[in-house]
PDB file of C-alpha atoms in Angstrom:
ATOM      1  CA  MET A  26      52.214 103.072  49.494  1.00 64.00           C
ATOM      2  CA  ALA A  27      54.977 100.724  49.642  1.00 75.00           C
ATOM      3  CA  SER A  28      54.934  97.526  51.073  1.00 82.00           C
ATOM      4  CA  PRO A  29      56.953  96.382  54.558  1.00 84.00           C
ATOM      5  CA  PRO A  30      59.355  93.784  53.697  1.00 88.00           C
ATOM      6  CA  PRO A  31      59.300  90.230  54.839  1.00 92.00           C
ATOM      7  CA  THR A  32      59.912  89.958  58.510  1.00 94.00           C
ATOM      8  CA  ILE A  33      62.845  87.824  60.163  1.00 95.00           C
ATOM      9  CA  ALA A  34      61.910  85.665  62.351  1.00 94.00           C
ATOM     10  CA  LYS A  35      64.079  82.952  63.716  1.00 96.00           C
ATOM     11  CA  ARG A  36      67.054  83.785  66.224  1.00 96.00           C
ATOM     12  CA  ALA A  37      69.484  82.102  64.106  1.00 96.00           C
ATOM     13  CA  ASP A  38      68.967  84.338  61.216  1.00 95.00           C
ATOM     14  CA  PHE A  39      69.776  87.326  64.037  1.00 95.00           C
ATOM     15  CA  LEU A  40      72.584  85.861  65.112  1.00 95.00           C
ATOM     16  CA  ALA A  41      73.984  85.742  61.155  1.00 95.00           C
ATOM     17  CA  ALA A  42      73.601  89.397  60.729  1.00 95.00           C
ATOM     18  CA  ASN A  43      75.450  90.063  63.620  1.00 95.00           C
ATOM     19  CA  ARG A  44      78.263  87.912  61.762  1.00 95.00           C
ATOM     20  CA  GLY A  45      77.444  90.583  59.018  1.00 94.00           C
ATOM     21  CA  LYS A  46      78.085  94.481  57.929  1.00 96.00           C
ATOM     22  CA  ARG A  47      77.086  97.150  60.632  1.00 96.00           C
ATOM     23  CA  PHE A  48      76.557 101.214  60.537  1.00 97.00           C
ATOM     24  CA  VAL A  49      76.190 102.905  63.647  1.00 97.00           C
ATOM     25  CA  THR A  50      73.860 105.863  63.586  1.00 97.00           C
ATOM     26  CA  PRO A  51      72.090 107.968  66.955  1.00 97.00           C
ATOM     27  CA  GLY A  52      68.713 106.059  66.955  1.00 97.00           C
ATOM     28  CA  PHE A  53      69.485 102.633  65.543  1.00 98.00           C
ATOM     29  CA  ILE A  54      72.427 100.179  64.733  1.00 98.00           C
ATOM     30  CA  LEU A  55      71.793  98.660  61.245  1.00 97.00           C
ATOM     31  CA  LEU A  56      73.475  94.998  60.873  1.00 97.00           C
ATOM     32  CA  ILE A  57      73.078  93.878  57.041  1.00 96.00           C
ATOM     33  CA  ARG A  58      74.295  90.196  56.089  1.00 95.00           C
ATOM     34  CA  ALA A  59      74.225  89.546  52.508  1.00 92.00           C
ATOM     35  CA  ARG A  60      72.019  85.977  51.340  1.00 91.00           C
ATOM     36  CA  GLU A  61      71.470  85.350  47.945  1.00 89.00           C
ATOM     37  CA  PRO A  62      71.527  87.342  44.848  1.00 84.00           C
ATOM     38  CA  ASP A  63      67.935  86.362  44.165  1.00 89.00           C
ATOM     39  CA  ALA A  64      66.430  85.943  47.733  1.00 90.00           C
ATOM     40  CA  PRO A  65      63.880  88.758  48.728  1.00 92.00           C
ATOM     41  CA  MET A  66      64.933  91.673  50.749  1.00 93.00           C
ATOM     42  CA  ARG A  67      63.600  90.685  54.704  1.00 95.00           C
ATOM     43  CA  ALA A  68      64.191  93.207  57.811  1.00 96.00           C
ATOM     44  CA  GLY A  69      64.493  92.534  61.368  1.00 97.00           C
ATOM     45  CA  TYR A  70      63.848  94.919  64.609  1.00 97.00           C
ATOM     46  CA  THR A  71      65.156  94.064  67.950  1.00 97.00           C
ATOM     47  CA  VAL A  72      65.174  96.885  71.387  1.00 98.00           C
ATOM     48  CA  THR A  73      67.135  95.865  74.128  1.00 96.00           C
ATOM     49  CA  LYS A  74      65.357  96.328  77.922  1.00 97.00           C
ATOM     50  CA  LYS A  75      67.852  98.638  78.241  1.00 97.00           C
ATOM     51  CA  VAL A  76      66.160 100.916  76.686  1.00 97.00           C
ATOM     52  CA  GLY A  77      63.192 100.460  78.771  1.00 96.00           C
ATOM     53  CA  ASN A  78      59.660  99.301  79.387  1.00 97.00           C
ATOM     54  CA  SER A  79      57.548  97.505  76.707  1.00 97.00           C
ATOM     55  CA  VAL A  80      55.544 100.163  76.086  1.00 98.00           C
ATOM     56  CA  VAL A  81      58.582 102.344  75.180  1.00 97.00           C
ATOM     57  CA  ARG A  82      59.937  99.619  73.199  1.00 98.00           C
ATOM     58  CA  SER A  83      57.063  98.844  71.032  1.00 98.00           C
ATOM     59  CA  ARG A  84      57.185 102.108  70.014  1.00 98.00           C
ATOM     60  CA  LEU A  85      60.370 102.733  69.159  1.00 98.00           C
ATOM     61  CA  LYS A  86      59.783  99.039  67.019  1.00 97.00           C
ATOM     62  CA  ARG A  87      56.981 101.153  65.323  1.00 97.00           C
ATOM     63  CA  ARG A  88      58.988 103.894  64.474  1.00 97.00           C
ATOM     64  CA  LEU A  89      61.866 101.593  63.323  1.00 97.00           C
ATOM     65  CA  ARG A  90      59.489  99.614  60.626  1.00 96.00           C
ATOM     66  CA  GLU A  91      57.391 102.872  59.310  1.00 96.00           C
ATOM     67  CA  VAL A  92      61.543 103.941  58.719  1.00 96.00           C
ATOM     68  CA  VAL A  93      61.981 100.806  56.654  1.00 96.00           C
ATOM     69  CA  ARG A  94      58.618 100.683  55.259  1.00 95.00           C
ATOM     70  CA  LEU A  95      59.271 104.502  53.754  1.00 94.00           C
ATOM     71  CA  GLY A  96      62.957 103.806  53.136  1.00 92.00           C
ATOM     72  CA  LEU A  97      64.099 100.250  52.074  1.00 91.00           C
ATOM     73  CA  ALA A  98      63.186  99.759  48.993  1.00 88.00           C
ATOM     74  CA  ASP A  99      65.250 102.502  47.286  1.00 90.00           C
ATOM     75  CA  HIS A 100      68.181 101.843  49.326  1.00 91.00           C
ATOM     76  CA  GLY A 101      68.152  98.989  51.073  1.00 89.00           C
ATOM     77  CA  HIS A 102      70.683  95.943  49.935  1.00 90.00           C
ATOM     78  CA  ALA A 103      69.275  93.177  46.985  1.00 90.00           C
ATOM     79  CA  GLY A 104      68.981  89.860  48.387  1.00 91.00           C
ATOM     80  CA  ALA A 105      70.397  90.997  52.037  1.00 94.00           C
ATOM     81  CA  ASP A 106      68.502  90.649  55.313  1.00 95.00           C
ATOM     82  CA  HIS A 107      68.311  94.237  57.233  1.00 96.00           C
ATOM     83  CA  VAL A 108      68.308  94.229  61.163  1.00 97.00           C
ATOM     84  CA  LEU A 109      67.460  97.771  62.952  1.00 98.00           C
ATOM     85  CA  ILE A 110      69.092  97.316  66.995  1.00 98.00           C
ATOM     86  CA  GLY A 111      67.014 100.106  68.076  1.00 98.00           C
ATOM     87  CA  ARG A 112      68.719 102.653  70.480  1.00 97.00           C
ATOM     88  CA  ASN A 113      68.010 105.571  73.494  1.00 96.00           C
ATOM     89  CA  ALA A 114      67.901 107.994  70.889  1.00 97.00           C
ATOM     90  CA  GLY A 115      65.636 106.670  68.183  1.00 96.00           C
ATOM     91  CA  LEU A 116      62.758 107.829  70.656  1.00 96.00           C
ATOM     92  CA  THR A 117      63.110 111.605  70.151  1.00 96.00           C
ATOM     93  CA  ARG A 118      65.317 111.621  67.237  1.00 97.00           C
ATOM     94  CA  ASP A 119      62.940 113.608  64.207  1.00 97.00           C
ATOM     95  CA  PHE A 120      61.460 111.176  62.233  1.00 97.00           C
ATOM     96  CA  THR A 121      62.834 112.681  58.648  1.00 97.00           C
ATOM     97  CA  ASP A 122      66.623 112.506  60.593  1.00 97.00           C
ATOM     98  CA  MET A 123      66.079 108.504  61.034  1.00 97.00           C
ATOM     99  CA  GLN A 124      64.891 108.046  57.471  1.00 97.00           C
ATOM    100  CA  ALA A 125      68.209 110.188  56.204  1.00 97.00           C
ATOM    101  CA  ASP A 126      70.004 108.229  58.443  1.00 97.00           C
ATOM    102  CA  LEU A 127      68.925 104.460  57.295  1.00 96.00           C
ATOM    103  CA  ALA A 128      69.808 105.996  53.999  1.00 96.00           C
ATOM    104  CA  LYS A 129      73.194 107.332  54.580  1.00 96.00           C
ATOM    105  CA  ALA A 130      73.700 103.920  56.589  1.00 96.00           C
ATOM    106  CA  CYS A 131      72.812 101.749  53.682  1.00 94.00           C
ATOM    107  CA  ALA A 132      74.950 104.112  51.247  1.00 94.00           C
ATOM    108  CA  ARG A 133      78.394 103.281  53.570  1.00 94.00           C
ATOM    109  CA  LEU A 134      77.595  99.784  53.658  1.00 90.00           C
ATOM    110  CA  ARG A 135      77.017  98.944  50.021  1.00 84.00           C
ATOM    111  CA  ALA A 136      80.520 100.247  49.742  1.00 60.00           C
TER     112      ALA A 136
END
């Protein structure tokens, strides 16, 4: 069973990721910021109030965490921060499609 990557907790790290590369998918926006090559891969999750109330936002964050847990080890960038910003479609989008979106986004941003 794959373990989740360390979580980004500081606001400054989220703001720094916002200055990095981005890829938009129907369910989320992926931001990637390169750090030191030997640094651990980290992930952060955010969902704005525009998506819904706290129950809805929490459900979307749980879905994003699971997508990252299952796919980031294989497709993520080593030594980088990955921030997923949840979108409305992420609530109803098929989970396998979201996993494919993560793989596609990571591959596109690698190039």
